[in-house]
XYZ file of C-alpha atoms in Angstrom:
367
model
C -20.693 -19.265 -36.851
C -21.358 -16.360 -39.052
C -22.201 -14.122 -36.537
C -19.048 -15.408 -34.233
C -16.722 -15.116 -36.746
C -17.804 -10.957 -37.485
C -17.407 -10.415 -34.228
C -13.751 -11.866 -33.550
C -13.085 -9.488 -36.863
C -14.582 -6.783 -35.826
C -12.227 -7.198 -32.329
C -9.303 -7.417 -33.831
C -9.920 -4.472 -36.030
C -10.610 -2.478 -32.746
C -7.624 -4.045 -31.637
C -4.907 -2.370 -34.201
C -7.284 0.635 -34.248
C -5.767 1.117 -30.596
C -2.475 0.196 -31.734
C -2.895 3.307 -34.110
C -4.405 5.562 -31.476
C -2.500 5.467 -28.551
C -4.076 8.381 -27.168
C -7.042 6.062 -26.212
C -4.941 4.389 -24.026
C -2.598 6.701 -22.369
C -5.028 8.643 -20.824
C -6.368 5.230 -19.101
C -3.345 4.860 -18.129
C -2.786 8.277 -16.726
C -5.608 8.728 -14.536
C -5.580 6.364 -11.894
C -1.731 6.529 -12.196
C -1.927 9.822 -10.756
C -4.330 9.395 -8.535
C -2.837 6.600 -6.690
C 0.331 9.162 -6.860
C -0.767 12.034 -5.362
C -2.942 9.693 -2.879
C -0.221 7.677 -1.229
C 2.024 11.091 -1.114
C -0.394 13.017 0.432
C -2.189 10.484 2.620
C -0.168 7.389 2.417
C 3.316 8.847 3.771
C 4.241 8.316 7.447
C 2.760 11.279 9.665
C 5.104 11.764 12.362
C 4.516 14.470 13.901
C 7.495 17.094 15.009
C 7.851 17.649 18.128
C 10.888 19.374 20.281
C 12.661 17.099 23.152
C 14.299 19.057 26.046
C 16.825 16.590 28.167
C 17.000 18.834 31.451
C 17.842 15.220 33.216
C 20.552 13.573 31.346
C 19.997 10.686 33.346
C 20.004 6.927 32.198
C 16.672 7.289 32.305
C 15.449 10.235 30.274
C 17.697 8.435 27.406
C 14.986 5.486 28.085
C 12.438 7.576 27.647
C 13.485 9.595 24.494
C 14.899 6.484 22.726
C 10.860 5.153 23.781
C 9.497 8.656 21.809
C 11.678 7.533 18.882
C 10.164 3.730 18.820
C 6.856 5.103 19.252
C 4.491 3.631 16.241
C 1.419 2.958 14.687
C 0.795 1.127 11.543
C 1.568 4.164 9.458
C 5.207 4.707 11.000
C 6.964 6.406 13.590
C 4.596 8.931 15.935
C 6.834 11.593 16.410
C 9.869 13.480 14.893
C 12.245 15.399 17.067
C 13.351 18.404 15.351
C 15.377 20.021 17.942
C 16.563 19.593 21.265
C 17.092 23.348 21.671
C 14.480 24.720 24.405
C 14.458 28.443 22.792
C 14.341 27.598 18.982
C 11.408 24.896 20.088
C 9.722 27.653 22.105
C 9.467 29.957 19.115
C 8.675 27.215 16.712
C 5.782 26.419 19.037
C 4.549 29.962 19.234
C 4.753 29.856 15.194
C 2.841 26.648 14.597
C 5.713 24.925 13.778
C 5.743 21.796 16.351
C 2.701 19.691 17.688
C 5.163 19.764 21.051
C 7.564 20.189 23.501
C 8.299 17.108 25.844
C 10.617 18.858 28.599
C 12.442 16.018 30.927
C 12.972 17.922 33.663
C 16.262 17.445 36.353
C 14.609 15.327 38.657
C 13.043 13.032 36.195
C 15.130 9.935 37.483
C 13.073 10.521 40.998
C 9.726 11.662 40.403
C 9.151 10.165 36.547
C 7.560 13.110 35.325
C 7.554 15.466 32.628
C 6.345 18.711 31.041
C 4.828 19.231 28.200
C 3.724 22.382 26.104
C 1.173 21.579 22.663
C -0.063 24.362 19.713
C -3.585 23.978 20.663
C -5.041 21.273 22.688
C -8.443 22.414 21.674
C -8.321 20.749 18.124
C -8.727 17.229 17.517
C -4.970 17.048 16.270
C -3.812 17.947 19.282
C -5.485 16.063 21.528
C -4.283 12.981 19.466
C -0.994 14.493 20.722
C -2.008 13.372 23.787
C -2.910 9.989 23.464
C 0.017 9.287 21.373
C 2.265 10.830 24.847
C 0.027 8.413 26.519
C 0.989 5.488 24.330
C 4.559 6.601 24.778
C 4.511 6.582 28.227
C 2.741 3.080 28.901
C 5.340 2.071 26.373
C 8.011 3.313 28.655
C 6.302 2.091 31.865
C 6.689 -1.264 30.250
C 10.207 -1.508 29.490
C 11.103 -0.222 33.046
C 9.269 -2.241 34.647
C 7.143 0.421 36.650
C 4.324 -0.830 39.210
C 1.066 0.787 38.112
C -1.785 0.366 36.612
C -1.495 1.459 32.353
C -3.753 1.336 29.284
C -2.445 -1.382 26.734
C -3.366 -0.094 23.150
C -3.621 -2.305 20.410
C -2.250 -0.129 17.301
C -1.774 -2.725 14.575
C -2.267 -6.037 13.758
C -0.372 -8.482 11.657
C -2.977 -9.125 8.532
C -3.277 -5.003 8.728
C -2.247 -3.535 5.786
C -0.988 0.244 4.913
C -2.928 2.875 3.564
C -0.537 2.855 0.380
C -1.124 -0.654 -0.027
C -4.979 -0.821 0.416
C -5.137 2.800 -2.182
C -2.887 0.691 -4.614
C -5.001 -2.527 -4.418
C -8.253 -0.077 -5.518
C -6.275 2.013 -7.834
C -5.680 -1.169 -10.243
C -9.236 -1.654 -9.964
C -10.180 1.660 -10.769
C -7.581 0.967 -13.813
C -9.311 -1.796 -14.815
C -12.909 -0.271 -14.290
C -12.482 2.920 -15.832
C -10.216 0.967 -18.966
C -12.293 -0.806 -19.693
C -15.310 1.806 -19.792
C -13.500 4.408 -21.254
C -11.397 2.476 -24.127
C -14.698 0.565 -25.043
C -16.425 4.236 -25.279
C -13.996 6.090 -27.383
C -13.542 2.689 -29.679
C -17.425 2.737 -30.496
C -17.045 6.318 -30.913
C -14.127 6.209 -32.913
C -17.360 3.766 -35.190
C -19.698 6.789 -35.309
C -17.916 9.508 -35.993
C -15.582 7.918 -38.911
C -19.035 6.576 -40.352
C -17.941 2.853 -40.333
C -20.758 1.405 -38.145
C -22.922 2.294 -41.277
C -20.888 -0.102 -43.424
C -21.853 -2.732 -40.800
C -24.970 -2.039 -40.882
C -24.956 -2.771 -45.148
C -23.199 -6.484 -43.517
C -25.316 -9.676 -42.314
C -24.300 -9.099 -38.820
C -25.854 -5.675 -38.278
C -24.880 -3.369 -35.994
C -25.320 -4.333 -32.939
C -21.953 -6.821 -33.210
C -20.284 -2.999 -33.309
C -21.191 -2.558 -30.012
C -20.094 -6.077 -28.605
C -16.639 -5.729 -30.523
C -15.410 -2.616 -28.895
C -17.096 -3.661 -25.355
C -15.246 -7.281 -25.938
C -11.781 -5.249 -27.416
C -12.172 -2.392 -24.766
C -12.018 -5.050 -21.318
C -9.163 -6.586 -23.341
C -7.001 -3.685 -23.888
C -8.275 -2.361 -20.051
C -5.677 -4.921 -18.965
C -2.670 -3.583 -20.505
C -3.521 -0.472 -19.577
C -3.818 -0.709 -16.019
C -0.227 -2.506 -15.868
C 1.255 1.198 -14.540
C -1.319 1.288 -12.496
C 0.240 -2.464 -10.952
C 3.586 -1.590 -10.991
C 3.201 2.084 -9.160
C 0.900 -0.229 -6.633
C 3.735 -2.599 -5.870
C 6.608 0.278 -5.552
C 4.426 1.292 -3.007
C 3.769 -1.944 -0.872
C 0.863 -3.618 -2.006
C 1.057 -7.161 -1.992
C -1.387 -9.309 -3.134
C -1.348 -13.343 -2.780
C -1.695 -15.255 -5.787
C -5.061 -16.962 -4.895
C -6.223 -13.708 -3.294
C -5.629 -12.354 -6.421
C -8.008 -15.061 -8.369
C -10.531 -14.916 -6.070
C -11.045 -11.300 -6.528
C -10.822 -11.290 -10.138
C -14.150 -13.159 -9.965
C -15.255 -9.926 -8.776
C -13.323 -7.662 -11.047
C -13.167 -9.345 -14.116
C -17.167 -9.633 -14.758
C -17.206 -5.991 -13.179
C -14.863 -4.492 -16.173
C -16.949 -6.698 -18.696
C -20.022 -4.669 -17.526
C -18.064 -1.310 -17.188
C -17.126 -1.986 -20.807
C -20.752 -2.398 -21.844
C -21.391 1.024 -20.225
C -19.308 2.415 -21.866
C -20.213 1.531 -25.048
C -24.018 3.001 -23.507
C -22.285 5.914 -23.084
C -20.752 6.422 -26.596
C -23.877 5.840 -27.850
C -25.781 8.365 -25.968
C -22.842 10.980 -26.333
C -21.707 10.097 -29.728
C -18.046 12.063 -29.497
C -15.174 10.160 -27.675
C -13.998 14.083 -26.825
C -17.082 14.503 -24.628
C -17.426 11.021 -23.552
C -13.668 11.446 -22.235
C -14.069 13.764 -18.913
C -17.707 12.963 -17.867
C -16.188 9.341 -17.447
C -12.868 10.505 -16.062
C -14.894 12.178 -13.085
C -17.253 9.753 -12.509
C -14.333 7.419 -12.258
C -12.445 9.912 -9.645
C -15.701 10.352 -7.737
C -16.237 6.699 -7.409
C -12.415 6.101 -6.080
C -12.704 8.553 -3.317
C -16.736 7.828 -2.340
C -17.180 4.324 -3.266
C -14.483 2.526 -1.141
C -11.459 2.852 -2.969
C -9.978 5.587 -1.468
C -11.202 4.328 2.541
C -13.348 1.412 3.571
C -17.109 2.981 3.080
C -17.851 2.552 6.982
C -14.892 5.369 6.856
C -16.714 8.101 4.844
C -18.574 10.581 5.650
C -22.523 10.302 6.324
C -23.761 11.586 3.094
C -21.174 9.871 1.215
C -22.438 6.757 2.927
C -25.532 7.224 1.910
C -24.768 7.886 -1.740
C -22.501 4.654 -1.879
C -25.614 2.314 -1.055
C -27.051 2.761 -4.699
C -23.766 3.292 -6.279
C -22.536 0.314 -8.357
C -19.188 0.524 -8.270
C -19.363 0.547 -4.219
C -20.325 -2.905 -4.539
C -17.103 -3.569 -6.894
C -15.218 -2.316 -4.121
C -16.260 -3.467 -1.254
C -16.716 -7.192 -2.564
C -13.163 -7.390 -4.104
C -10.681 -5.264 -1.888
C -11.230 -7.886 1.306
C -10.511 -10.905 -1.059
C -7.857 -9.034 -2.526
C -5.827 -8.297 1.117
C -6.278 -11.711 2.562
C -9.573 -10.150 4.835
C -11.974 -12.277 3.562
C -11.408 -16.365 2.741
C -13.496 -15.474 -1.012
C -16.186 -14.095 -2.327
C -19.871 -15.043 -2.057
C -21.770 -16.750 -4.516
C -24.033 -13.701 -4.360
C -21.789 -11.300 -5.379
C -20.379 -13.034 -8.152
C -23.786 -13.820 -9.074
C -24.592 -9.869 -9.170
C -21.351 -9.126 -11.623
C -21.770 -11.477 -13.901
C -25.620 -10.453 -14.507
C -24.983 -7.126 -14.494
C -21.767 -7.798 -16.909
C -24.859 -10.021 -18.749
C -27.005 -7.151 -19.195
C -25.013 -4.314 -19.880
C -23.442 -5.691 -22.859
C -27.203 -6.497 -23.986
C -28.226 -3.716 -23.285
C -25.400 -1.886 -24.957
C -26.120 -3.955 -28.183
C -29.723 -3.488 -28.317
C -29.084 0.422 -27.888
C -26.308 0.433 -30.687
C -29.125 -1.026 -33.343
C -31.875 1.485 -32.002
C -29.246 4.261 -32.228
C -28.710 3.224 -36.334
C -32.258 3.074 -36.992
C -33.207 6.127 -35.889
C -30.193 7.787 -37.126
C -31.125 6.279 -40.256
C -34.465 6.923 -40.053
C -33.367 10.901 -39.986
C -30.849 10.518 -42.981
C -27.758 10.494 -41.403
């Protein structure tokens, strides 16, 4: 009881140390904050791509098709954007780089159903997308008039599919709670070393190691408030998650941020100074978003980051929770909530064992 009763002191004391340095927690807050930011503007946003639309037939039926170029879509928006209708400003906006296209409807488009089209540089892979988006187009078209032939049906979306926004803002909140819970456990054990208090546990019953399970234990709490900018960013830009979705994958999460927390209290340790401990966490944190299936699915990355993400814990964290989390997968396994809550198990022990070691021989030295 002893023992129990040190350790809910010493997390409250970690608790309105926090309070007093908010520092610790705004830049938790910050960094995934801007990284689902920048993500979802950059790579999130629809990518239409402009194009020019010459009308040579005003005809019933070149209004078909260009009304058919506007509905166009895939599951990140419209395909194209008409910026001009004008065949000389589109002909020099071509020659500058400026449009993926020009779709010219010629005269006797009503008769013959075909048109022109001029592209950048059909040699990239960009532009030859331009393609089979015209093709999707004009299967689309061939539809709604009812033309005899033979086309290609593609399937572009499907209705549990969800946007790249949503999927980045679903993994950004873990990140939050992840690198929160790491990073505020680090500095708060820190915070212990450098002001010389852990040595005034050490003089206590409970030794030091309790240090080390406080701000672990204080650091996963507070990880929760600070990811809540990290939530609200996620749902301004679509992410929706369903309340037992949402439970599901915390058995994932939860026991993940518990063992994050215990890292990070292996980390202070190790680097003693919460100003060092600060950005070597920060970029593992970034590195693991972008190569470890937050950023993209991992079948999505590149081969060596692939390969990399196999031994990479917080792959695992990531590619167990986001399918519960956007309705993929009916729940976890019993495995993987198995392999969180050990490792959750043992990094907290380990983090306490290395806390008393670290005293000792500090004290053995004098310091």
């Amino acid at each position: 009881m002893t023992q129990l009763n040190a350790l809910f002191a010493l997390i409250g004391r970690n608790l309105r140390l926090a309070r007093r340095r908010i520092d610790l927690l705004i830049q938790t807050m910050a960094v995934p904050v801007v990284v689902l930011g920048l993500a979802s503007i950059i790579f999130g946003a629809s990518d239409a791509w402009p194009i020019a639309v010459i009308d040579e037939s005003d005809s019933a039926d070149s209004r078909s098709l260009i009304r058919t170029l506007d509905d166009t879509h895939g599951a990140t928006g419209p395909y194209f954007d008409t910026v001009t209708t004008d065949a000389d400003v589109a002909e020099g906006m071509l020659r500058d780089g400026r449009l993926h296209a020009i779709v010219t409807i010629p005269p006797d488009f009503a008769e013959t159903q075909r048109v022109s089209t001029s592209t950048y540089n059909i040699n990239t892979d960009a532009m030859k997308n331009v393609r089979l988006r015209l093709t999707t187009t004009a299967n689309l078209y061939d539809d709604l008039s009812h033309l005899t032939g033979v086309s290609a049906s593609t399937i572009k979306e499907q209705r549990t599919d969800v946007t790249r926004t949503a999927f980045m803002g679903g993994s950004a909140v873990i990140l939050a709670l992840l690198l929160g819970a790491a990073l505020i456990s680090a500095n708060l054990y820190a915070v212990e070393t450098e002001h010389r208090t852990r040595k005034e546990i050490a003089l206590t019953p409970v030794g030091t190691h309790l240090a080390a399970a406080g701000a672990a234990i204080a650091g996963w709490m507070l990880s929760l408030v600070a990811a809540i900018p990290t939530v609200l960013l996620a749902l301004a830009f679509g992410t929706r998650i369903a309340p037992l979705d949402l439970m599901q994958a915390a058995l994932i999460v939860v026991p993940a941020g518990v063992a994050c927390a215990g890292l990070g209290v292996l980390a202070a340790v190790g680097l003693h100074t919460h100003r060092l401990i600060q950005p070597v966490m920060i970029m593992l944190a970034l590195g693991s978003y972008f190569a470890s299936g937050g950023f993209i699915p991992v079948s999505g990355l590149p081969p060596l980051a692939r390969t990399v993400a196999e031994w990479w814990p917080p792959t695992y964290v990531f590619e167990w929770a986001n399918p519960v989390l956007h309705g993929f997968a009916a729940g976890p396994s019993a495995l993987s909530v198995a392999a969180v809550l050990t490792a959750a198990a043992v990094t907290v022990g380990a983090a306490m064992w290395a806390a008393r070691q670290d005293y000792r021989r500090s004290h053995a030295q004098g310091q």
